[in-house]
Amino acid sequence: MVMACQPRPEKTLYKGKAYSVYPNRVEQGGYTALALSPTHMTSDYQSPANENFPNFIEFKFAINGKDNELPMGINHTFLLEPGSNGKIELPVLTFGEKHAAEQQVLATGSVEANTPLVVKLDARKIIQSMNEKGFFELYTGDKIFKDDFKGIFMAGNLSPLSWDFDNLPSREQFQLKDDDGDGIFELTLALNPYNPEDFTSQDWKLKNDISQYPAFSSQIPLVDALYNMALDETVMNKEEDGTFRTGEAWPGVWTRDVSYSILLAYAYLDTETAKTSLLRKVKNNRIIQDTGTGGAWPVSSDRTTWTLAAWEIYLYTGDEAWLNTIYPIVKNSVLDDMKTIVDGDNNLLMGESSFLDWRKQTYPVWMDGVDIYKSRCLGTNAVHYRTLEILGEMARLKGEDNAFFVEMAQKVKTDINDLLWLDNKGYYAQYMYGRNHQSVSPRSEALGEAFTVLFDIADTHKASRVTKNTPVVDYGVPCIYPQIPNLPPYHNNGIWPFVQAYWNWACAKTENMAALEQGLASINRAAALFLTNKENMVADNGDFRDTEINSNRQLWSVAGNLAMVYRVFMGMTFETDGLYFSPVVPKVYAGHLAVDNFKYRDARLSIEVKGFGSEIKAFKVNGNPMKEYMIPAHAKGNQRVEIILANKKPGKGKVNVVDNRFSLPNPLVTIADNKLSWPAVEGAESYNVIMNGEKVASVTDTHYTIEITKSLAEYQVQAVNNEGVSFLSEPIAIISSMGEINVPAEKYARKSFLPFKGYNGTGFVELTRKKNTKINLKASVKEAGWYAIDVRYANGSGPGNTDNKCAIRTLLINGAEGGVLVMPQRGKDEWSNWGWSNAVKTDLKKGVNKLTIQFLPHNENMNGEVNRAMLDEVRLRRIK
């Protein structure tokens, strides 16, 4: 009997829980993306965002767009039922009060697409109070002054609403209006918004000439097509002025976006556009920190990503003129940083998480610009470490003393490992946070984890543990894990392809094939189904629709796709002496991988990689076996590189795929009669009580009695269950009156007559680049000791989430520089909105101490013209 030949089973590149990736297609549910040729793909994917839209809403009103109506966790709650007219009309509500018709239930059905929701708020008490008293007092005791009143907004859980209070003041579509002046403010929204244009194209064909770039081919049609689509989108992202735009939705050059993109791919694929883009982000011979939290630098401090990109261009080109250009820019920026974002508590540099710059998306809601400035973040410190290391090498090449930069780099590396490594988890902590005392947040932070591997911050053993243990979900590596509850997806509950690309690069470096296969599938799935390199996607479902903001052909996502060919499959690393190769090819991608017309200095390369694994069996250049797997920097003309892999598995590796999870919310702690109290947190089994960054108790009650001393103590509470812990609560500062000294600014400088309110004492002093640039004050202390000195200030030069007008001054103690005082923006034109700066810690002698607040050259902010704050008083609190 003749046996029929059995067909060979189809090769699968990766099979996840919700999707599968094959050599020529991606399948997810009933949807398919298909590579028809290297220049043509189709996809029938449709976002599920409008399906099963729940009919239960939670929301709050927000004066000036801030979360100030009800305590955290308490919202207006309604089951939504359309009337006969098709509209959902809620009863008239009162600010700060729950309505009798509200109910806390589960959704019972869905809301049709584009259903109108009509909301009315009785704000007559607010208006009356402002007219009679000049302010309205919130439940917290804080006051909104009439001159600072900008309007009432609405935030909530159902689209198009969100809980993004940071950006709410700029979103006029969520502002309630009182057009007839009767004190009843109204807003009509279309719930479950549907617009066919929100969906991606179902067909991609190559539109642009990509012949200037290297050609790539493999035996994986999907990878070939995605590579060409990335080049197509690269051309689309090039502007007429010779720069890269940030994405389809984002014109202009952004420092970190373009820098991370250049490091991934464009240093070697589009060098001139990369150089022009970088130089666009220089001012006063320093790197520009783009607009951001609290008014940009130094609250955000990752502008040194520019260094990584600029250096990569030098390594690729060997251009000494370029080195001469970038060296002083980097050096000036770093020296300013050393005086501004290092405070002596440890060697970690301060400032917001790199790229995770949307405040509440990755930080507790209680943290303001000052708190974020004080945080010490994994990814940001990895960037600063690498910058210092590069600057040391630049200085050496320039024949200058590099000892300071080399030593500081080592100190940063040491403290990343000593202070942020979580041995029980096998990866690094997200950041340190707090106020005068800091604690570690044990969340993972994917970009920072990748950098510890790529920049050799982690030793070989730790690097292997990082790629094996960092949590990933079915659709890829989330920016952070676990997620923060009650926030819409963006950085939180989000996957970003450029982060995935750096993660994949790190997995390749550690030869973790299982993690690399999953990571490659994450990039390929999204790009193929969406037929564009999207900015981000939801970690829960892998969809692009419900993140806060998204864009097609996002530059760093495009670069990340390209980097999988060059950084992973080709294993390219550029050094001063040449181009090195260390390919990493999972077995499922085995075959023939080829790059043609790759330009490297004075050489033009054709590169072939055959086989799988990471061990090189043979390396030939122009047919000649080579001992070193590299092309020297001095090579010229056509060079044919052939790399034969040994087809050995380095070990399957391990990928820590977990269900997406949200942490507990942090407790809301108050103090009265020497007792900390907080409402029970749903799901919490116990609570950790933290004093000065150290755990002092674990309790199951929702209260804890403390002692008041003459030295400052900061208390926080953390919710705990068997899955993990919440963020720490906002610090509550405890100190006796004997331990605190307040010095009014108007006693030592001319009092301002600006019409701002809410100050303490008899007035305040205006600080600008020309007014009161040096103020000498005196403070008398009864006991010598260690003190924390901060200032009460107002900065209405911009909103709390963007712009570039953070106020900065230097504090001198008895004639010696003690540190900087950072006074971030607190709200556009909100000059009666007062807060406290960061604290400078210092030794004070018994008796009179001279304090000087001075504007020095390194206090220039990113604006360069507006560096303004109102100074109310100086506060000294004894620490020990």
Tab-separated table of N, CA, C and O in Angstrom, residues 24-28 30-46 200-207 221-222 225-226 229 524-532:
chain	number	residue	atom	x	y	z
A	24	ASN	N	3.808	34.766	6.862
A	24	ASN	CA	3.210	35.705	5.899
A	24	ASN	C	1.986	36.430	6.431
A	24	ASN	O	1.358	37.196	5.698
A	25	ARG	N	1.644	36.243	7.707
A	25	ARG	CA	0.407	36.850	8.187
A	25	ARG	C	0.355	36.876	9.713
A	25	ARG	O	1.138	36.195	10.400
A	26	VAL	N	-0.619	37.644	10.202
A	26	VAL	CA	-0.966	37.675	11.619
A	26	VAL	C	-2.454	37.386	11.734
A	26	VAL	O	-3.267	37.940	10.979
A	27	GLU	N	-2.824	36.535	12.682
A	27	GLU	CA	-4.228	36.232	12.930
A	27	GLU	C	-4.566	36.571	14.380
A	27	GLU	O	-3.820	36.209	15.292
A	28	GLN	N	-5.663	37.275	14.563
A	28	GLN	CA	-6.139	37.608	15.910
A	28	GLN	C	-7.665	37.588	15.877
A	28	GLN	O	-8.281	38.387	15.170
A	30	GLY	N	-11.029	36.923	14.603
A	30	GLY	CA	-11.446	36.704	13.230
A	30	GLY	C	-10.729	37.574	12.232
A	30	GLY	O	-11.118	37.621	11.052
A	31	TYR	N	-9.698	38.289	12.660
A	31	TYR	CA	-9.001	39.248	11.795
A	31	TYR	C	-7.690	38.669	11.285
A	31	TYR	O	-7.006	37.896	11.974
A	32	THR	N	-7.314	39.116	10.084
A	32	THR	CA	-6.070	38.645	9.469
A	32	THR	C	-5.357	39.810	8.792
A	32	THR	O	-5.985	40.599	8.074
A	33	ALA	N	-4.067	39.899	9.028
A	33	ALA	CA	-3.188	40.791	8.267
A	33	ALA	C	-2.308	39.906	7.409
A	33	ALA	O	-1.741	38.921	7.900
A	34	LEU	N	-2.177	40.243	6.117
A	34	LEU	CA	-1.509	39.364	5.176
A	34	LEU	C	-0.469	40.133	4.373
A	34	LEU	O	-0.762	41.203	3.824
A	35	ALA	N	0.747	39.595	4.318
A	35	ALA	CA	1.790	40.149	3.457
A	35	ALA	C	1.669	39.508	2.087
A	35	ALA	O	1.987	38.323	1.910
A	36	LEU	N	1.195	40.267	1.104
A	36	LEU	CA	1.016	39.754	-0.247
A	36	LEU	C	2.316	39.808	-1.043
A	36	LEU	O	2.520	39.005	-1.959
A	37	SER	N	3.161	40.774	-0.695
A	37	SER	CA	4.466	40.927	-1.335
A	37	SER	C	5.316	41.791	-0.430
A	37	SER	O	4.822	42.327	0.572
A	38	PRO	N	6.593	41.987	-0.752
A	38	PRO	CA	7.411	42.886	0.089
A	38	PRO	C	6.931	44.330	0.101
A	38	PRO	O	7.368	45.103	0.964
A	39	THR	N	6.040	44.687	-0.814
A	39	THR	CA	5.572	46.075	-0.884
A	39	THR	C	4.062	46.202	-0.792
A	39	THR	O	3.502	47.250	-1.109
A	40	HIS	N	3.390	45.155	-0.313
A	40	HIS	CA	1.923	45.195	-0.264
A	40	HIS	C	1.418	44.311	0.876
A	40	HIS	O	1.749	43.125	0.947
A	41	MET	N	0.615	44.904	1.756
A	41	MET	CA	-0.032	44.173	2.845
A	41	MET	C	-1.497	44.581	2.934
A	41	MET	O	-1.867	45.708	2.587
A	42	THR	N	-2.307	43.671	3.453
A	42	THR	CA	-3.708	43.975	3.724
A	42	THR	C	-4.036	43.572	5.156
A	42	THR	O	-3.363	42.731	5.755
A	43	SER	N	-5.077	44.191	5.701
A	43	SER	CA	-5.556	43.844	7.038
A	43	SER	C	-7.039	44.162	7.122
A	43	SER	O	-7.483	45.215	6.650
A	44	ASP	N	-7.809	43.256	7.724
A	44	ASP	CA	-9.233	43.518	7.930
A	44	ASP	C	-9.536	43.816	9.401
A	44	ASP	O	-10.669	43.729	9.843
A	45	TYR	N	-8.473	44.199	10.138
A	45	TYR	CA	-8.652	44.452	11.572
A	45	TYR	C	-9.580	45.633	11.828
A	45	TYR	O	-9.508	46.664	11.148
A	46	GLN	N	-10.451	45.466	12.818
A	46	GLN	CA	-11.318	46.548	13.282
A	46	GLN	C	-11.222	46.637	14.798
A	46	GLN	O	-11.253	45.609	15.494
A	200	THR	N	-7.820	52.240	11.036
A	200	THR	CA	-6.656	52.291	10.165
A	200	THR	C	-7.004	51.785	8.771
A	200	THR	O	-8.043	51.183	8.539
A	201	SER	N	-6.079	52.028	7.868
A	201	SER	CA	-6.257	51.588	6.484
A	201	SER	C	-6.319	50.065	6.417
A	201	SER	O	-5.744	49.361	7.255
A	202	GLN	N	-6.997	49.544	5.415
A	202	GLN	CA	-7.051	48.100	5.220
A	202	GLN	C	-6.070	47.635	4.150
A	202	GLN	O	-6.051	46.450	3.804
A	203	ASP	N	-5.275	48.558	3.658
A	203	ASP	CA	-4.373	48.205	2.574
A	203	ASP	C	-3.135	49.100	2.639
A	203	ASP	O	-3.243	50.309	2.795
A	204	TRP	N	-1.960	48.482	2.562
A	204	TRP	CA	-0.730	49.264	2.458
A	204	TRP	C	0.029	48.834	1.209
A	204	TRP	O	0.257	47.640	0.977
A	205	LYS	N	0.387	49.803	0.402
A	205	LYS	CA	1.277	49.604	-0.729
A	205	LYS	C	2.386	50.647	-0.642
A	205	LYS	O	2.135	51.786	-0.257
A	206	LEU	N	3.568	50.270	-1.009
A	206	LEU	CA	4.697	51.189	-0.966
A	206	LEU	C	4.398	52.422	-1.818
A	206	LEU	O	4.054	52.319	-2.991
A	207	LYS	N	4.525	53.601	-1.197
A	207	LYS	CA	4.178	54.855	-1.877
A	207	LYS	C	5.404	55.673	-2.258
A	207	LYS	O	5.362	56.454	-3.195
A	221	PRO	N	8.137	36.573	4.614
A	221	PRO	CA	7.495	37.662	3.860
A	221	PRO	C	6.945	38.779	4.742
A	221	PRO	O	7.007	39.958	4.356
A	222	LEU	N	6.425	38.441	5.903
A	222	LEU	CA	5.855	39.453	6.792
A	222	LEU	C	6.926	40.438	7.248
A	222	LEU	O	6.715	41.658	7.242
A	225	ALA	N	7.956	42.805	4.384
A	225	ALA	CA	6.962	43.850	4.120
A	225	ALA	C	6.965	44.908	5.215
A	225	ALA	O	6.864	46.112	4.933
A	226	LEU	N	7.088	44.486	6.471
A	226	LEU	CA	7.089	45.447	7.580
A	226	LEU	C	8.332	46.328	7.529
A	226	LEU	O	8.278	47.517	7.878
A	229	MET	N	7.580	48.875	4.884
A	229	MET	CA	6.593	49.832	5.366
A	229	MET	C	7.252	50.834	6.305
A	229	MET	O	6.933	52.030	6.283
A	524	ASN	N	5.547	42.926	15.394
A	524	ASN	CA	5.017	42.505	14.100
A	524	ASN	C	3.492	42.441	14.106
A	524	ASN	O	2.847	42.806	13.114
A	525	ARG	N	2.900	41.954	15.179
A	525	ARG	CA	1.441	41.871	15.265
A	525	ARG	C	0.800	43.234	15.084
A	525	ARG	O	-0.095	43.423	14.258
A	526	ALA	N	1.268	44.210	15.891
A	526	ALA	CA	0.641	45.531	15.876
A	526	ALA	C	0.831	46.225	14.533
A	526	ALA	O	-0.120	46.756	13.953
A	527	ALA	N	2.059	46.223	14.016
A	527	ALA	CA	2.321	46.921	12.761
A	527	ALA	C	1.548	46.292	11.607
A	527	ALA	O	1.053	46.995	10.718
A	528	ALA	N	1.413	44.976	11.607
A	528	ALA	CA	0.711	44.305	10.513
A	528	ALA	C	-0.800	44.525	10.601
A	528	ALA	O	-1.444	44.868	9.601
A	529	LEU	N	-1.378	44.347	11.772
A	529	LEU	CA	-2.827	44.518	11.903
A	529	LEU	C	-3.247	45.962	11.666
A	529	LEU	O	-4.275	46.232	11.038
A	530	PHE	N	-2.447	46.910	12.157
A	530	PHE	CA	-2.805	48.329	12.047
A	530	PHE	C	-2.316	48.944	10.730
A	530	PHE	O	-2.708	50.056	10.385
A	531	LEU	N	-1.413	48.238	10.046
A	531	LEU	CA	-0.795	48.726	8.801
A	531	LEU	C	-0.158	50.107	8.960
A	531	LEU	O	-0.152	50.933	8.056
A	532	THR	N	0.392	50.324	10.117
A	532	THR	CA	1.189	51.502	10.420
A	532	THR	C	1.901	51.236	11.734
A	532	THR	O	1.497	50.355	12.505
